[in-house]
Tab-separated table of C-alpha atoms in Angstrom:
chain	number	residue	atom	x	y	z
A	43	MET	CA	-0.146	-0.075	-0.006
A	44	ASN	CA	2.899	2.339	0.857
A	45	GLU	CA	4.414	1.846	-2.427
A	46	SER	CA	1.325	2.370	-4.320
A	47	LEU	CA	0.839	5.482	-2.300
A	48	SER	CA	4.318	6.739	-3.217
A	49	LYS	CA	3.571	6.061	-7.015
A	50	GLU	CA	0.399	8.170	-6.731
A	51	MET	CA	2.283	11.071	-4.959
A	52	SER	CA	4.829	10.807	-7.664
A	53	VAL	CA	2.376	11.020	-10.654
A	54	THR	CA	0.793	14.094	-8.756
A	55	GLN	CA	3.869	15.910	-8.332
A	56	GLU	CA	4.753	15.367	-12.221
A	57	LYS	CA	1.674	16.992	-13.353
A	58	PRO	CA	2.060	20.819	-14.107
A	59	SER	CA	0.086	23.328	-12.045
A	60	PRO	CA	-2.826	24.910	-13.712
A	61	THR	CA	-1.272	28.337	-14.168
A	62	PRO	CA	-2.129	30.538	-17.244
A	63	LEU	CA	-0.224	29.185	-20.348
A	64	LEU	CA	1.854	32.315	-20.774
A	65	LYS	CA	2.708	32.213	-17.017
A	66	ASN	CA	3.948	28.581	-17.256
A	67	ARG	CA	7.763	29.144	-17.729
A	68	SER	CA	8.225	25.881	-19.497
A	69	PHE	CA	5.544	26.456	-22.059
A	70	LEU	CA	6.748	29.875	-22.612
A	71	MET	CA	10.526	28.790	-23.249
A	72	LEU	CA	9.302	26.204	-25.481
A	73	ILE	CA	7.028	28.518	-27.597
A	74	ILE	CA	9.862	30.939	-27.962
A	75	SER	CA	12.320	28.129	-28.984
A	76	ILE	CA	9.702	26.975	-31.581
A	77	ILE	CA	9.573	30.471	-32.995
A	78	PHE	CA	13.280	30.399	-33.644
A	79	SER	CA	13.430	26.774	-34.905
A	80	SER	CA	10.265	27.236	-37.191
A	81	LEU	CA	11.770	30.578	-38.907
A	82	ALA	CA	15.049	28.931	-39.117
A	83	THR	CA	13.763	25.886	-40.947
A	84	SER	CA	11.581	27.805	-43.313
A	85	THR	CA	14.320	30.318	-44.133
A	86	TYR	CA	16.670	27.561	-44.578
A	87	LEU	CA	14.615	25.646	-47.176
A	88	MET	CA	14.188	28.792	-49.160
A	89	ILE	CA	17.663	29.880	-49.202
A	90	GLU	CA	18.968	26.229	-50.111
A	91	THR	CA	16.619	26.093	-53.118
A	92	TRP	CA	17.606	29.891	-54.024
A	93	TYR	CA	21.364	28.906	-53.665
A	94	VAL	CA	20.963	25.657	-55.960
A	95	SER	CA	19.035	27.558	-58.526
A	96	LYS	CA	20.901	31.100	-58.760
A	97	HIS	CA	24.425	30.471	-57.213
A	98	LEU	CA	25.137	27.055	-58.619
A	99	GLN	CA	22.945	27.579	-61.523
A	100	MET	CA	21.409	24.058	-61.262
A	101	PRO	CA	17.523	24.886	-61.059
A	102	SER	CA	16.863	21.247	-62.199
A	103	MET	CA	18.449	19.644	-59.337
A	104	ILE	CA	16.241	21.495	-56.520
A	105	GLY	CA	14.130	18.538	-56.265
A	106	TYR	CA	17.049	16.305	-55.336
A	107	VAL	CA	18.041	18.705	-52.455
A	108	LEU	CA	14.573	18.666	-51.127
A	109	MET	CA	14.206	14.910	-51.304
A	110	ALA	CA	17.734	14.671	-49.497
A	111	THR	CA	15.963	16.571	-46.694
A	112	ALA	CA	12.724	14.674	-46.878
A	113	ILE	CA	13.662	11.247	-47.212
A	114	PRO	CA	15.526	10.666	-44.058
A	115	ARG	CA	13.078	12.712	-42.089
A	116	LEU	CA	10.337	10.156	-43.325
A	117	LEU	CA	12.519	6.942	-42.829
A	118	LEU	CA	13.691	7.734	-39.259
A	119	MET	CA	10.420	9.167	-37.856
A	120	SER	CA	9.466	6.114	-36.236
A	121	VAL	CA	13.010	5.882	-34.539
A	122	GLY	CA	12.576	9.495	-33.548
A	123	GLY	CA	9.366	8.660	-31.664
A	124	VAL	CA	10.991	5.791	-29.706
A	125	VAL	CA	13.849	7.997	-28.766
A	126	ALA	CA	11.281	10.657	-27.631
A	127	ASP	CA	9.606	7.944	-25.534
A	128	ARG	CA	12.881	7.085	-23.866
A	129	PHE	CA	14.632	10.354	-23.044
A	130	ARG	CA	13.437	14.064	-22.046
A	131	ARG	CA	11.866	15.471	-25.190
A	132	SER	CA	13.266	19.160	-24.696
A	133	LEU	CA	16.824	17.566	-24.627
A	134	ILE	CA	16.353	15.788	-27.880
A	135	MET	CA	14.848	19.084	-29.421
A	136	PHE	CA	18.014	20.770	-27.824
A	137	TYR	CA	20.511	18.510	-29.390
A	138	SER	CA	18.662	18.689	-32.925
A	139	ASP	CA	18.520	22.433	-32.942
A	140	PHE	CA	22.119	22.789	-31.430
A	141	PHE	CA	23.633	20.299	-34.216
A	142	ARG	CA	21.880	21.996	-36.996
A	143	PHE	CA	23.408	25.223	-35.851
A	144	VAL	CA	26.694	23.608	-36.209
A	145	LEU	CA	25.684	22.403	-39.700
A	146	LEU	CA	24.680	25.929	-40.812
A	147	LEU	CA	27.853	27.472	-39.104
A	148	ALA	CA	30.048	24.806	-41.285
A	149	MET	CA	27.985	25.776	-44.378
A	150	THR	CA	28.887	29.523	-43.717
A	151	PHE	CA	32.627	28.971	-43.585
A	152	LEU	CA	32.514	26.381	-46.536
A	153	PHE	CA	30.596	28.958	-48.543
A	154	LEU	CA	33.383	31.604	-47.624
A	155	SER	CA	36.051	29.335	-48.726
A	156	ASP	CA	34.243	28.745	-52.097
A	157	GLN	CA	33.980	24.896	-51.218
A	158	LEU	CA	29.963	24.465	-50.767
A	159	THR	CA	29.479	22.565	-53.905
A	160	PHE	CA	26.124	20.624	-55.019
A	161	THR	CA	27.401	17.297	-53.533
A	162	ILE	CA	28.448	18.844	-50.125
A	163	LEU	CA	25.105	20.706	-49.989
A	164	ILE	CA	23.189	17.327	-50.451
A	165	ILE	CA	25.282	15.832	-47.569
A	166	PHE	CA	24.340	18.809	-45.439
A	167	ALA	CA	20.549	18.385	-46.482
A	168	LEU	CA	20.665	14.705	-45.659
A	169	LEU	CA	22.147	15.538	-42.108
A	170	PHE	CA	19.525	18.227	-41.696
A	171	GLY	CA	16.714	15.838	-42.582
A	172	VAL	CA	18.313	13.352	-39.972
A	173	LEU	CA	18.177	15.754	-37.223
A	174	GLU	CA	14.635	17.102	-38.076
A	175	SER	CA	13.496	13.212	-37.833
A	176	PHE	CA	14.255	13.345	-33.926
A	177	TYR	CA	13.218	16.859	-33.542
A	178	TRP	CA	9.541	16.809	-34.731
A	179	PRO	CA	8.298	13.656	-32.856
A	180	ALA	CA	9.726	15.260	-29.623
A	181	ALA	CA	8.376	18.583	-30.585
A	182	SER	CA	4.812	17.065	-31.426
A	183	SER	CA	4.721	15.091	-28.010
A	184	ILE	CA	6.265	17.385	-25.412
A	185	ILE	CA	3.184	19.689	-24.856
A	186	PRO	CA	1.395	17.234	-23.029
A	187	THR	CA	4.055	16.705	-20.497
A	188	ILE	CA	4.284	20.541	-19.595
A	189	VAL	CA	0.554	21.611	-19.548
A	190	PRO	CA	-2.645	20.060	-18.059
A	191	ASP	CA	-5.091	18.464	-20.249
A	192	SER	CA	-7.691	21.375	-19.985
A	193	GLN	CA	-5.110	23.628	-21.713
A	194	LEU	CA	-4.000	21.198	-24.438
A	195	GLY	CA	-6.089	22.746	-27.135
A	196	ALA	CA	-5.079	26.431	-26.235
A	197	ALA	CA	-1.434	25.097	-26.203
A	198	ASN	CA	-1.660	23.339	-29.567
A	199	SER	CA	-3.237	26.391	-30.979
A	200	TYR	CA	-0.343	28.428	-29.828
A	201	ASN	CA	2.097	26.026	-31.423
A	202	PHE	CA	0.063	25.851	-34.724
A	203	THR	CA	-0.168	29.395	-35.194
A	204	ILE	CA	3.721	29.924	-34.501
A	205	GLN	CA	4.360	27.210	-37.344
A	206	GLN	CA	1.884	28.948	-39.801
A	207	VAL	CA	3.772	32.347	-39.092
A	208	GLY	CA	7.002	30.580	-39.534
A	209	VAL	CA	5.939	29.086	-42.987
A	210	LEU	CA	4.940	32.793	-44.162
A	211	VAL	CA	7.705	34.766	-42.530
A	212	GLY	CA	10.623	32.558	-43.353
A	213	PRO	CA	10.736	33.190	-46.910
A	214	VAL	CA	10.380	36.905	-46.392
A	215	ILE	CA	13.388	36.836	-44.119
A	216	ALA	CA	15.290	34.694	-46.620
A	217	GLY	CA	14.388	37.200	-49.268
A	218	MET	CA	15.490	40.223	-47.149
A	219	SER	CA	18.836	38.686	-46.097
A	220	LEU	CA	19.821	37.855	-49.840
A	221	THR	CA	18.819	41.327	-50.935
A	222	TRP	CA	20.775	43.136	-48.315
A	223	GLY	CA	23.308	40.614	-47.482
A	224	SER	CA	24.713	37.433	-48.953
A	225	TYR	CA	24.593	33.798	-48.701
A	226	ASP	CA	27.111	33.628	-46.076
A	227	TRP	CA	25.296	36.382	-44.056
A	228	SER	CA	21.939	34.437	-44.626
A	229	PHE	CA	23.492	30.994	-43.568
A	230	GLY	CA	24.947	32.785	-40.405
A	231	LEU	CA	21.459	34.236	-39.663
A	232	ILE	CA	19.935	30.781	-39.716
A	233	SER	CA	22.437	29.382	-37.455
A	234	VAL	CA	21.870	32.020	-35.049
A	235	MET	CA	18.193	31.476	-34.904
A	236	LEU	CA	18.846	27.754	-34.318
A	237	LEU	CA	21.273	28.564	-31.475
A	238	LEU	CA	18.773	30.728	-29.894
A	239	GLY	CA	16.073	27.962	-30.198
A	240	SER	CA	18.418	25.571	-28.401
A	241	VAL	CA	19.244	27.946	-25.784
A	242	PHE	CA	15.572	28.762	-24.953
A	243	LEU	CA	14.837	24.716	-24.717
A	244	LEU	CA	17.272	24.829	-21.545
A	245	GLY	CA	14.432	26.518	-19.674
A	246	VAL	CA	11.903	23.730	-20.380
A	247	ARG	CA	11.272	21.312	-17.505
A	248	ASP	CA	9.529	18.224	-19.026
A	249	GLN	CA	9.971	14.993	-17.313
A	250	PRO	CA	12.034	11.979	-18.848
A	251	GLN	CA	10.000	8.814	-19.617
A	252	GLN	CA	11.312	6.388	-16.886
A	253	SER	CA	10.404	2.742	-16.288
A	254	GLU	CA	10.619	0.927	-13.115
A	255	PRO	CA	13.864	-1.281	-13.096
A	256	ASP	CA	11.960	-4.412	-12.508
A	257	GLU	CA	9.429	-3.860	-15.371
A	258	VAL	CA	12.172	-3.287	-18.228
A	259	SER	CA	12.280	-6.432	-20.489
A	260	GLU	CA	14.745	-7.434	-22.974
A	261	GLU	CA	12.069	-6.951	-25.609
A	262	LYS	CA	11.436	-3.345	-24.328
A	263	GLN	CA	15.089	-2.455	-24.644
A	264	SER	CA	15.019	-3.370	-28.413
A	265	MET	CA	14.395	-0.195	-30.702
A	266	LEU	CA	12.510	-2.312	-33.127
A	267	ALA	CA	10.384	-3.916	-30.434
A	268	GLU	CA	9.366	-0.611	-29.325
A	269	ILE	CA	8.390	0.603	-32.611
A	270	LYS	CA	6.402	-2.539	-33.255
A	271	GLU	CA	4.743	-1.953	-29.833
A	272	GLY	CA	3.783	1.524	-30.929
A	273	PHE	CA	2.158	0.111	-34.053
A	274	LEU	CA	0.224	-2.387	-31.996
A	275	TYR	CA	-0.771	-0.023	-29.468
A	276	ILE	CA	-2.620	2.044	-32.358
A	277	LYS	CA	-3.870	-0.919	-34.180
A	278	GLU	CA	-5.618	-2.440	-31.181
A	279	ASP	CA	-7.571	0.883	-30.299
A	280	ARG	CA	-10.217	1.837	-32.827
A	281	PHE	CA	-10.156	5.389	-31.554
A	282	LYS	CA	-6.362	6.032	-32.102
A	283	PHE	CA	-6.481	3.967	-35.422
A	284	SER	CA	-9.433	6.026	-36.623
A	285	ILE	CA	-7.806	9.493	-35.833
A	286	LEU	CA	-4.360	8.318	-37.572
A	287	LEU	CA	-6.212	6.933	-40.620
A	288	THR	CA	-8.185	9.942	-40.926
A	289	ASN	CA	-5.281	12.140	-40.794
A	290	ALA	CA	-3.687	10.053	-43.612
A	291	ILE	CA	-6.876	10.353	-45.817
A	292	SER	CA	-7.300	14.020	-45.334
A	293	VAL	CA	-3.563	14.596	-46.195
A	294	PHE	CA	-3.557	12.633	-49.231
A	295	PHE	CA	-7.038	13.898	-50.596
A	296	LEU	CA	-7.172	17.498	-49.241
A	297	VAL	CA	-3.981	18.820	-48.262
A	298	GLY	CA	-1.724	17.346	-50.859
A	299	PRO	CA	-4.148	18.600	-53.786
A	300	LEU	CA	-4.525	22.063	-52.085
A	301	SER	CA	-0.754	22.825	-52.351
A	302	ILE	CA	-1.169	22.133	-56.339
A	303	ALA	CA	-4.546	23.722	-56.559
A	304	ILE	CA	-3.610	27.231	-56.344
A	305	PRO	CA	-0.830	27.825	-58.986
A	306	THR	CA	-2.879	25.398	-61.282
A	307	PHE	CA	-6.157	27.517	-60.602
A	308	VAL	CA	-4.411	30.649	-61.299
A	309	THR	CA	-2.875	29.319	-64.652
A	310	GLU	CA	-5.593	27.247	-66.052
A	311	THR	CA	-8.886	28.659	-64.719
A	312	LEU	CA	-8.278	32.178	-64.250
A	313	ASN	CA	-5.365	32.690	-66.684
A	314	GLY	CA	-4.187	34.967	-64.173
A	315	THR	CA	-1.016	36.923	-62.783
A	316	ALA	CA	1.444	36.397	-60.193
A	317	MET	CA	-0.567	39.025	-58.158
A	318	ASP	CA	-3.625	36.564	-58.382
A	319	PHE	CA	-1.531	33.964	-57.079
A	320	THR	CA	-0.266	36.120	-54.079
A	321	TYR	CA	-4.051	37.038	-53.274
A	322	LEU	CA	-4.854	33.203	-53.040
A	323	GLU	CA	-1.865	32.321	-50.924
A	324	ILE	CA	-2.443	35.224	-48.542
A	325	SER	CA	-6.108	34.203	-48.258
A	326	LEU	CA	-5.205	30.565	-47.246
A	327	THR	CA	-2.617	31.609	-44.895
A	328	ALA	CA	-4.669	34.370	-43.226
A	329	GLY	CA	-7.445	31.914	-42.835
A	330	SER	CA	-5.094	29.250	-41.183
A	331	LEU	CA	-3.829	32.099	-38.657
A	332	ILE	CA	-7.440	33.203	-37.981
A	333	GLY	CA	-8.606	29.612	-37.249
A	334	ALA	CA	-5.478	28.769	-35.110
A	335	ILE	CA	-6.228	31.900	-32.991
A	336	VAL	CA	-9.889	31.349	-32.699
A	337	ILE	CA	-9.700	27.690	-31.898
A	338	GLY	CA	-7.140	28.506	-29.273
A	339	MET	CA	-9.598	30.971	-27.747
A	340	ILE	CA	-12.397	28.710	-27.683
A	341	ASN	CA	-10.380	26.003	-26.220
A	342	ILE	CA	-12.615	22.952	-26.602
A	343	THR	CA	-12.228	20.453	-23.686
A	344	LYS	CA	-15.156	18.085	-24.255
A	345	GLN	CA	-15.960	15.765	-27.264
A	346	ARG	CA	-12.728	17.114	-29.092
A	347	ALA	CA	-12.605	14.289	-31.626
A	348	MET	CA	-16.078	14.528	-32.729
A	349	TRP	CA	-15.675	18.425	-33.251
A	350	SER	CA	-12.376	17.596	-35.062
A	351	TYR	CA	-14.578	15.664	-37.607
A	352	ILE	CA	-16.959	18.121	-37.723
A	353	PHE	CA	-14.512	20.723	-38.571
A	354	MET	CA	-12.861	18.477	-41.281
A	355	LEU	CA	-16.338	17.964	-42.975
A	356	PHE	CA	-16.421	21.713	-43.282
A	357	PHE	CA	-12.844	21.821	-44.575
A	358	CYS	CA	-14.046	19.323	-47.363
A	359	PHE	CA	-17.023	21.598	-48.161
A	360	SER	CA	-14.594	24.707	-48.347
A	361	MET	CA	-12.277	22.592	-50.656
A	362	MET	CA	-15.495	21.611	-52.797
A	363	GLY	CA	-16.181	25.425	-53.057
A	364	LEU	CA	-12.715	25.914	-54.543
A	365	GLY	CA	-13.525	23.206	-57.110
A	366	PHE	CA	-16.653	24.973	-58.249
A	367	ALA	CA	-15.144	28.436	-58.227
A	368	LYS	CA	-14.446	29.971	-61.592
A	369	GLU	CA	-13.499	33.483	-60.562
A	370	LEU	CA	-10.938	35.024	-58.286
A	371	ILE	CA	-13.325	36.435	-55.405
A	372	PRO	CA	-15.113	33.098	-54.808
A	373	ALA	CA	-11.810	31.322	-54.691
A	374	ILE	CA	-10.347	33.858	-52.213
A	375	ILE	CA	-13.286	33.312	-50.065
A	376	ALA	CA	-13.243	29.484	-50.664
A	377	LEU	CA	-9.551	29.366	-49.548
A	378	LEU	CA	-10.076	31.720	-46.481
A	379	PHE	CA	-12.608	29.190	-44.989
A	380	THR	CA	-10.395	26.420	-46.101
A	381	GLY	CA	-7.628	27.792	-43.945
A	382	ILE	CA	-10.034	28.456	-40.933
A	383	PHE	CA	-11.614	24.946	-40.863
A	384	SER	CA	-8.304	23.190	-41.680
A	385	SER	CA	-6.796	24.884	-38.590
A	386	PHE	CA	-9.972	24.175	-36.440
A	387	ALA	CA	-9.554	20.411	-37.546
A	388	ASN	CA	-5.790	20.128	-37.120
A	389	THR	CA	-5.870	21.509	-33.622
A	390	THR	CA	-8.614	19.668	-32.256
A	391	MET	CA	-7.603	16.353	-33.827
A	392	VAL	CA	-4.030	16.626	-32.431
A	393	THR	CA	-5.527	17.661	-28.991
A	394	ALA	CA	-8.032	14.782	-28.907
A	395	LEU	CA	-5.281	12.277	-29.800
A	396	GLN	CA	-2.870	13.540	-27.215
A	397	SER	CA	-5.354	13.605	-24.574
A	398	ILE	CA	-5.795	9.853	-24.563
A	399	ILE	CA	-2.334	8.443	-25.377
A	400	ASP	CA	-0.228	6.833	-22.721
A	401	MET	CA	2.689	9.240	-21.832
A	402	ASP	CA	5.333	6.733	-22.283
A	403	LYS	CA	4.012	6.090	-25.967
A	404	MET	CA	3.401	9.651	-26.971
A	405	GLY	CA	6.319	10.058	-28.923
A	406	ARG	CA	5.901	6.920	-31.061
A	407	VAL	CA	2.239	7.725	-31.729
A	408	MET	CA	2.833	11.509	-32.688
A	409	SER	CA	5.740	10.529	-34.859
A	410	LEU	CA	3.376	8.442	-36.893
A	411	PHE	CA	0.780	11.206	-37.082
A	412	THR	CA	3.380	13.617	-38.083
A	413	MET	CA	4.906	10.929	-40.705
A	414	ALA	CA	1.574	10.823	-42.429
A	415	SER	CA	1.543	14.681	-42.466
A	416	THR	CA	4.802	15.108	-43.979
A	417	GLY	CA	5.331	11.753	-45.894
A	418	LEU	CA	1.964	11.550	-47.932
A	419	VAL	CA	2.018	15.097	-49.143
A	420	PRO	CA	4.828	14.644	-51.804
A	421	ILE	CA	3.184	11.173	-52.665
A	422	SER	CA	-0.195	13.000	-53.276
A	423	GLN	CA	1.600	16.108	-55.284
A	424	GLY	CA	3.238	13.208	-57.502
A	425	PHE	CA	-0.258	11.611	-58.423
A	426	ILE	CA	-1.996	14.831	-58.971
A	427	PRO	CA	-0.295	15.836	-62.167
A	428	MET	CA	-0.554	12.356	-63.537
A	429	ILE	CA	-4.255	12.693	-63.087
A	430	LEU	CA	-4.514	16.245	-64.586
A	431	ASN	CA	-2.321	15.159	-67.332
A	432	LYS	CA	-5.066	12.206	-68.087
A	433	GLY	CA	-7.635	15.053	-68.878
A	434	VAL	CA	-9.320	15.207	-65.356
A	435	SER	CA	-9.807	18.939	-64.654
A	436	LEU	CA	-8.835	20.532	-61.459
A	437	SER	CA	-12.492	21.195	-60.351
A	438	HIS	CA	-13.402	17.559	-60.827
A	439	LEU	CA	-10.443	16.470	-58.876
A	440	LEU	CA	-10.968	18.833	-55.927
A	441	ILE	CA	-14.636	17.933	-55.696
A	442	ALA	CA	-13.939	14.230	-56.035
A	443	GLY	CA	-11.037	14.217	-53.380
A	444	SER	CA	-13.382	16.166	-51.022
A	445	SER	CA	-16.155	13.837	-51.429
A	446	ILE	CA	-14.262	10.923	-50.918
A	447	THR	CA	-13.073	12.387	-47.719
A	448	CYS	CA	-16.656	13.252	-46.658
A	449	VAL	CA	-17.873	9.658	-47.193
A	450	PHE	CA	-14.949	8.395	-45.030
A	451	LEU	CA	-15.524	11.047	-42.293
A	452	ILE	CA	-19.075	10.163	-41.850
A	453	SER	CA	-18.481	6.572	-41.998
A	454	VAL	CA	-16.082	6.845	-38.986
A	455	LEU	CA	-18.446	9.113	-37.075
A	456	LEU	CA	-21.212	6.346	-37.678
A	457	LEU	CA	-19.096	3.342	-36.972
A	458	VAL	CA	-16.778	4.322	-34.180
A	459	LYS	CA	-18.485	5.248	-31.255
A	460	THR	CA	-15.739	6.390	-29.235
A	461	ILE	CA	-15.188	9.385	-31.781
A	462	ARG	CA	-18.591	10.689	-30.829
A	463	SER	CA	-18.052	10.470	-27.027
A	464	GLN	CA	-14.439	11.526	-26.695
């Protein structure tokens, strides 16, 4: 009984106090760190592609550099999830940011010595991708360890908003640094942002995932066994499996087509200009930011899963609206609501999933969620041009993809009772 009581007291002590989010020191330090890391990542990708295209005069090779970053991130994400479940997540994020800082510092010196060739850039891209494969599982699973369940929705909203701002502002920083500076100045700026991101992580007080000595088995110590355990943990629970499958379906049929839809709509439907493209991109980004802010203010704490599916249905309807649009203004409105409801759906779905995952498996589950989000987008983007080249119009493609997703969402809501109750 004394042992049981001591365990209960230990669990109680590990729970974060229900203070306001921005007065929670660990959460505040984490958010500041993510600001720098998010800006650094999007700025790096922009400068990397510009360096290949303009400085090396090899625009046709940009895809290989992007693949070199994406492939290790995709292949090692499950390993990153296991590592996130074994060690302090803030420490994993710290090492990822710090070693990426070292990489960018090395790139700066290689550029100054005129040795930053395409081959070396590919090697750096691979290493960058490897480090990111450990960063994102830790980053996507750390929030439940430093905020209480009642604040998960608001905390994820802050996180999602920052990442959206990073995607938007990063290319602007890249453009300004290249306009007013040079590549060495740009690489140096990114390295400073990563260093600052790592420094602020030192102020995050999350708890390492520790097992009792007598509970650790040989199988548990195997990396492969823990990955398998994570898959079984999801497979045997209809709720978790449904959420992850829904994420994969929505990424493939909605998010992937959306990234191709805007430039295709401008060129083929509108026969428009670069300014039309800018208006549409701004509309989608503004909608995403509005959605992330509003859902954080609402902070849904009950039936999160059901609400995420409802928001996902409205996401589908907005995409259908874009499919039916033939002029600029209707397309801008459709994309505004697409951004809003995608933020609503993403934030509530992540929160619903995090709220029911055992803490010692949080990294593995969230790594699979992130892997679907990042891995299926390029696959979907690869299929879409093939379908369009077969004579299928963009309008029909968007409507079909949205309809398939709608049918799937409604089926899950009807068949999986726990989705409606949790």
